[in-house]
């Protein structure tokens, strides 16, 4: 099996995030059939992409959203990549702040699939009393994430 390369995993993730933002069915195609999921909307683990699709597809397909992937880290571990990041998702008038971890595997055919997804909520980001808008807070968070990416994140 060919080795994984960080830039290939990054390109796969970019396409996957675009399918998520566009509410496209290809979002589900990125998962292995036996993938496991920990979702903020389910109290238990979800086993298998078809079960995940049944529970999520109705609210997902065709609905646009904005997904800000902040401070992503890709760690290659043999024939898998572990990807962790913060994700700020805006849908309609609501915003959710999440921690996310995915495990990406490369199949014998050379294609990538997500074998595991884990999302957990972060505490809500409050708007400072100074009256700054949520957009200003987002801009500040993006600048901090950019700076952290340039110098590395604390370990």
XYZ file of N, CA and C in Angstrom:
465
model
N 0.850 -1.183 0.000
C 0.000 0.000 0.000
C 0.892 1.242 0.000
N 0.649 2.174 -0.914
C 1.477 3.384 -0.982
C 1.402 4.197 0.314
N 2.496 4.889 0.600
C 2.543 5.729 1.799
C 1.623 6.934 1.671
N 1.118 7.381 2.801
C 0.318 8.603 2.836
C 1.252 9.802 2.851
N 0.810 10.845 2.217
C 1.555 12.104 2.233
C 0.634 13.186 2.771
N 1.181 14.034 3.611
C 0.387 15.084 4.245
C -0.330 15.953 3.224
N 0.346 16.303 2.136
C -0.286 17.173 1.142
C -1.452 16.482 0.437
N -1.378 15.155 0.257
C -2.492 14.421 -0.349
C -3.695 14.364 0.595
N -3.422 14.138 1.890
C -4.492 14.128 2.885
C -5.136 15.506 2.948
N -4.321 16.544 2.910
C -4.826 17.922 2.952
C -5.730 18.212 1.753
N -5.338 17.765 0.563
C -6.160 17.971 -0.639
C -7.494 17.214 -0.519
N -7.457 15.981 0.001
C -8.676 15.202 0.236
C -9.604 15.952 1.190
N -9.041 16.465 2.274
C -9.844 17.178 3.270
C -10.465 18.443 2.694
N -9.733 19.135 1.847
C -10.264 20.358 1.229
C -11.523 20.050 0.410
N -11.496 18.968 -0.349
C -12.670 18.564 -1.139
C -13.818 18.143 -0.218
N -13.479 17.407 0.840
C -14.499 16.929 1.779
C -15.176 18.099 2.479
N -14.404 19.079 2.920
C -14.972 20.263 3.585
C -15.859 21.033 2.604
N -15.450 21.140 1.343
C -16.274 21.821 0.336
C -17.613 21.099 0.159
N -17.593 19.762 0.163
C -18.856 19.014 0.032
C -19.736 19.225 1.260
N -19.119 19.368 2.422
C -19.854 19.648 3.658
C -20.504 21.030 3.590
N -19.727 22.028 3.173
C -20.247 23.396 3.098
C -21.394 23.507 2.105
N -21.351 22.728 1.040
C -22.375 22.801 0.001
C -23.553 21.864 0.234
N -23.504 21.064 1.305
C -24.588 20.117 1.562
C -24.703 19.090 0.459
N -23.563 18.660 -0.086
C -23.527 17.751 -1.221
C -23.456 16.296 -0.749
N -24.101 15.386 -1.471
C -24.117 13.980 -1.070
C -22.735 13.347 -1.103
N -21.788 13.925 -1.844
C -20.430 13.378 -1.871
C -19.765 13.440 -0.496
N -20.319 14.264 0.408
C -19.831 14.303 1.786
C -19.866 12.898 2.388
N -20.949 12.161 2.190
C -21.098 10.825 2.750
C -20.212 9.808 2.032
N -19.929 10.044 0.748
C -19.090 9.127 -0.023
C -17.645 9.109 0.464
N -17.243 10.110 1.228
C -15.869 10.190 1.722
C -15.608 9.228 2.880
N -16.661 8.602 3.420
C -16.513 7.720 4.568
C -16.413 6.256 4.139
N -15.624 5.493 4.892
C -15.569 4.041 4.700
C -16.930 3.455 5.105
N -17.347 2.365 4.478
C -18.649 1.783 4.833
C -18.783 1.461 6.321
N -17.694 1.033 6.955
C -17.744 0.654 8.372
C -17.229 1.755 9.303
N -17.237 2.993 8.830
C -16.755 4.113 9.651
C -17.560 4.222 10.938
N -16.910 4.783 11.953
C -17.597 5.046 13.223
C -17.644 6.547 13.444
N -18.668 6.987 14.200
C -18.934 8.406 14.368
C -19.315 8.720 15.810
N -18.750 9.793 16.341
C -19.265 10.420 17.554
C -19.707 11.807 17.120
N -20.990 12.058 17.203
C -21.588 13.294 16.724
C -22.179 14.064 17.898
N -22.232 15.381 17.784
C -22.832 16.181 18.853
C -24.335 15.928 18.963
N -24.952 15.386 17.933
C -26.401 15.176 17.959
C -26.808 13.761 18.354
N -25.841 12.896 18.677
C -26.167 11.530 19.067
C -25.477 11.195 20.393
N -26.208 10.633 21.348
C -25.602 10.311 22.645
C -24.727 9.057 22.601
N -24.796 8.289 21.517
C -24.009 7.063 21.408
C -23.212 7.071 20.110
N -22.262 6.148 20.026
C -21.480 6.002 18.796
C -22.401 5.522 17.677
N -22.180 6.025 16.485
C -22.907 5.587 15.296
C -21.961 4.685 14.515
N -22.413 3.492 14.191
C -21.579 2.521 13.480
C -22.050 2.371 12.044
N -21.198 2.725 11.110
C -21.479 2.558 9.691
C -21.991 3.830 9.049
N -21.514 4.070 7.838
C -21.878 5.296 7.130
C -23.368 5.325 6.778
N -23.976 4.167 6.536
C -25.402 4.175 6.185
C -26.258 4.613 7.368
N -25.893 4.192 8.564
C -26.611 4.634 9.764
C -26.428 6.138 9.967
N -25.210 6.612 9.760
C -24.915 8.044 9.867
C -25.725 8.830 8.832
N -25.752 8.324 7.610
C -26.495 8.983 6.531
C -27.985 9.069 6.882
N -28.561 7.964 7.362
C -30.000 7.958 7.705
C -30.334 9.000 8.768
N -29.450 9.202 9.715
C -29.735 10.137 10.795
C -29.446 11.588 10.467
N -28.659 11.841 9.434
C -28.153 13.192 9.207
C -28.538 13.770 7.848
N -28.804 12.904 6.878
C -28.994 13.336 5.497
C -30.141 14.326 5.302
N -31.274 14.110 5.958
C -32.429 14.979 5.761
C -32.138 16.433 6.108
N -31.383 16.666 7.185
C -31.068 18.046 7.584
C -29.848 18.583 6.835
N -29.144 17.715 6.124
C -27.861 18.077 5.530
C -27.934 18.448 4.056
N -28.524 17.571 3.244
C -28.482 17.747 1.790
C -29.089 19.075 1.351
N -28.366 19.770 0.490
C -28.853 21.012 -0.083
C -28.780 22.220 0.825
N -28.327 22.051 2.034
C -28.249 23.186 2.962
C -26.816 23.712 3.016
N -26.661 24.970 2.648
C -25.336 25.601 2.654
C -24.938 25.941 4.081
N -23.653 25.874 4.327
C -23.101 26.235 5.629
C -21.681 26.760 5.408
N -21.175 27.441 6.395
C -19.793 27.912 6.354
C -19.025 27.140 7.414
N -17.912 26.567 7.031
C -17.100 25.778 7.946
C -15.694 26.354 7.972
N -15.307 26.879 9.123
C -13.957 27.411 9.281
C -13.121 26.357 9.999
N -12.210 25.723 9.270
C -11.315 24.732 9.854
C -10.097 25.492 10.371
N -9.966 25.508 11.695
C -8.917 26.293 12.340
C -7.866 25.380 12.968
N -6.608 25.736 12.816
C -5.471 25.024 13.397
C -5.475 23.523 13.102
N -5.633 23.135 11.827
C -5.612 21.697 11.544
C -4.215 21.120 11.742
N -4.183 19.894 12.237
C -2.921 19.170 12.383
C -3.113 17.793 11.773
N -2.230 17.433 10.858
C -2.270 16.127 10.208
C -1.068 15.342 10.705
N -1.341 14.189 11.307
C -0.276 13.300 11.772
C -0.375 11.991 10.998
N 0.675 11.677 10.292
C 0.716 10.425 9.549
C 1.140 9.321 10.521
N 0.366 8.238 10.542
C 0.647 7.102 11.419
C 0.544 5.824 10.583
N 1.622 5.455 9.932
C 1.606 4.274 9.071
C 0.715 4.494 7.873
N -0.326 3.661 7.730
C -1.223 3.774 6.576
C -2.486 4.560 6.910
N -2.404 5.383 7.963
C -3.536 6.233 8.359
C -3.019 7.628 8.700
N -3.926 8.580 8.651
C -3.621 9.949 9.081
C -4.651 10.342 10.125
N -4.175 10.938 11.188
C -5.052 11.449 12.238
C -5.079 12.959 12.076
N -6.261 13.505 11.897
C -6.419 14.934 11.647
C -7.257 15.525 12.772
N -6.729 16.539 13.433
C -7.500 17.216 14.477
C -7.539 18.705 14.155
N -8.658 19.335 14.517
C -8.834 20.756 14.224
C -10.012 21.295 15.018
N -10.084 22.615 15.071
C -11.273 23.285 15.593
C -12.114 23.659 14.387
N -13.424 23.609 14.551
C -14.309 23.893 13.431
C -15.423 24.821 13.903
N -15.528 25.955 13.262
C -16.614 26.890 13.534
C -17.574 26.784 12.365
N -18.783 26.294 12.645
C -19.768 26.033 11.599
C -20.925 27.010 11.756
N -21.240 27.717 10.678
C -22.371 28.640 10.664
C -23.399 28.142 9.657
N -24.632 27.954 10.142
C -25.753 27.533 9.299
C -26.903 28.464 9.623
N -27.420 29.122 8.595
C -28.495 30.084 8.837
C -28.013 31.137 9.819
N -28.733 31.347 10.906
C -28.342 32.332 11.908
C -27.577 31.753 13.071
N -27.304 30.437 13.073
C -26.637 29.801 14.209
C -25.196 29.441 13.918
N -24.405 29.412 14.982
C -22.997 29.039 14.878
C -22.672 28.025 15.959
N -21.915 26.998 15.585
C -21.444 25.990 16.540
C -19.922 25.945 16.479
N -19.318 25.833 17.633
C -17.869 25.699 17.732
C -17.561 24.282 18.197
N -16.773 23.575 17.392
C -16.522 22.159 17.638
C -15.033 21.852 17.669
N -14.711 20.775 18.373
C -13.415 20.110 18.229
C -13.697 18.919 17.324
N -12.797 18.645 16.415
C -13.009 17.525 15.505
C -11.725 16.719 15.346
N -11.904 15.416 15.249
C -10.816 14.504 14.931
C -11.347 13.511 13.914
N -10.570 13.290 12.867
C -10.926 12.266 11.889
C -9.712 11.375 11.649
N -9.989 10.142 11.291
C -8.944 9.199 10.906
C -9.159 8.903 9.424
N -8.141 9.196 8.624
C -8.200 8.998 7.181
C -7.316 7.801 6.836
N -7.853 6.883 6.040
C -7.084 5.718 5.597
C -7.006 5.718 4.077
N -5.955 5.102 3.585
C -5.766 4.993 2.140
C -5.985 3.539 1.746
N -6.881 3.339 0.822
C -7.200 1.986 0.373
C -6.205 1.464 -0.644
N -6.353 0.199 -0.957
C -5.467 -0.436 -1.955
C -5.589 0.240 -3.319
N -6.753 0.830 -3.577
C -6.962 1.524 -4.849
C -6.334 2.910 -4.865
N -5.751 3.326 -3.734
C -5.099 4.631 -3.661
C -6.011 5.753 -3.219
N -7.318 5.478 -3.105
C -8.266 6.507 -2.681
C -8.320 6.633 -1.170
N -8.757 7.778 -0.704
C -8.860 8.036 0.728
C -10.293 7.845 1.204
N -10.435 7.376 2.440
C -11.724 7.265 3.102
C -11.553 7.664 4.562
N -12.604 8.203 5.144
C -12.595 8.538 6.567
C -13.125 7.323 7.311
N -12.302 6.793 8.226
C -12.663 5.606 8.999
C -13.320 5.973 10.323
N -13.065 7.185 10.810
C -13.635 7.597 12.093
C -13.757 9.120 12.125
N -14.852 9.604 12.696
C -15.094 11.037 12.896
C -15.564 11.233 14.329
N -14.958 12.192 15.007
C -15.385 12.522 16.376
C -15.518 14.043 16.466
N -16.718 14.508 16.758
C -16.979 15.926 17.000
C -17.414 16.103 18.446
N -16.914 17.145 19.079
C -17.391 17.497 20.416
C -17.525 19.007 20.488
N -18.531 19.488 21.218
C -18.782 20.930 21.259
C -17.774 21.661 22.136
N -17.474 22.881 21.733
C -16.716 23.810 22.558
C -17.696 24.755 23.217
N -17.282 25.357 24.297
C -18.132 26.368 24.931
C -18.362 27.492 23.940
N -19.515 28.119 24.017
C -19.835 29.230 23.125
C -18.874 30.382 23.345
N -18.534 31.037 22.246
C -17.687 32.211 22.316
C -18.596 33.411 22.544
N -18.394 34.120 23.617
C -19.212 35.291 23.908
C -18.689 36.521 23.202
N -19.557 37.441 22.931
C -19.151 38.717 22.350
C -18.738 39.628 23.494
N -17.541 40.191 23.427
C -17.069 41.038 24.512
C -18.006 42.209 24.802
N -17.964 42.661 26.036
C -18.808 43.784 26.458
C -18.477 45.058 25.694
N -17.311 45.087 25.064
C -16.922 46.275 24.311
C -17.820 46.515 23.107
N -18.734 45.567 22.839
C -19.669 45.753 21.734
C -19.142 45.258 20.404
N -18.066 44.487 20.406
C -17.549 43.962 19.147
C -18.554 42.995 18.534
N -18.648 43.027 17.245
C -19.591 42.165 16.541
C -19.056 40.732 16.493
N -19.944 39.766 16.269
C -19.471 38.383 16.098
C -18.474 38.263 14.941
N -18.641 39.075 13.887
C -17.711 39.046 12.764
C -16.322 39.498 13.193
N -16.253 40.493 14.087
C -14.961 40.959 14.586
C -14.299 39.878 15.432
N -15.088 39.162 16.217
C -14.554 38.065 17.028
C -14.024 36.967 16.105
N -14.771 36.647 15.054
C -14.337 35.640 14.094
C -13.033 36.051 13.434
N -12.923 37.305 13.036
C -11.699 37.799 12.408
C -10.524 37.650 13.363
N -10.710 37.984 14.624
C -9.657 37.838 15.618
C -9.269 36.363 15.768
N -10.263 35.471 15.840
C -9.969 34.041 15.954
C -9.183 33.541 14.751
N -9.538 34.008 13.545
C -8.823 33.597 12.344
C -7.379 34.092 12.373
N -7.169 35.304 12.866
C -5.805 35.833 12.971
C -4.982 35.040 13.975
N -5.587 34.682 15.097
C -4.886 33.871 16.098
C -4.550 32.506 15.505
N -5.488 31.891 14.781
C -5.245 30.583 14.170
C -4.130 30.674 13.134
N -4.100 31.751 12.349
C -3.049 31.938 11.353
C -1.693 32.079 12.028
N -1.644 32.866 13.091
C -0.388 33.045 13.828
C 0.059 31.721 14.445
N -0.882 30.974 15.013
C -0.547 29.683 15.616
C -0.013 28.717 14.569
N -0.597 28.748 13.375
C -0.136 27.876 12.301
C 1.292 28.243 11.863
N 1.596 29.536 11.924
C 2.925 29.984 11.499
C 4.009 29.592 12.499
N 3.674 29.587 13.779
C 4.682 29.295 14.796
C 4.490 27.941 15.467
N 3.378 27.282 15.202
C 3.078 26.003 15.835
C 2.177 26.201 17.031
N 1.500 25.138 17.379
C 0.603 25.202 18.531
C 1.312 24.638 19.758
N 0.964 25.127 20.940
C 1.608 24.606 22.142
C 1.307 23.125 22.325
N 2.293 22.404 22.801
C 2.119 20.953 23.029
C 2.005 20.690 24.506
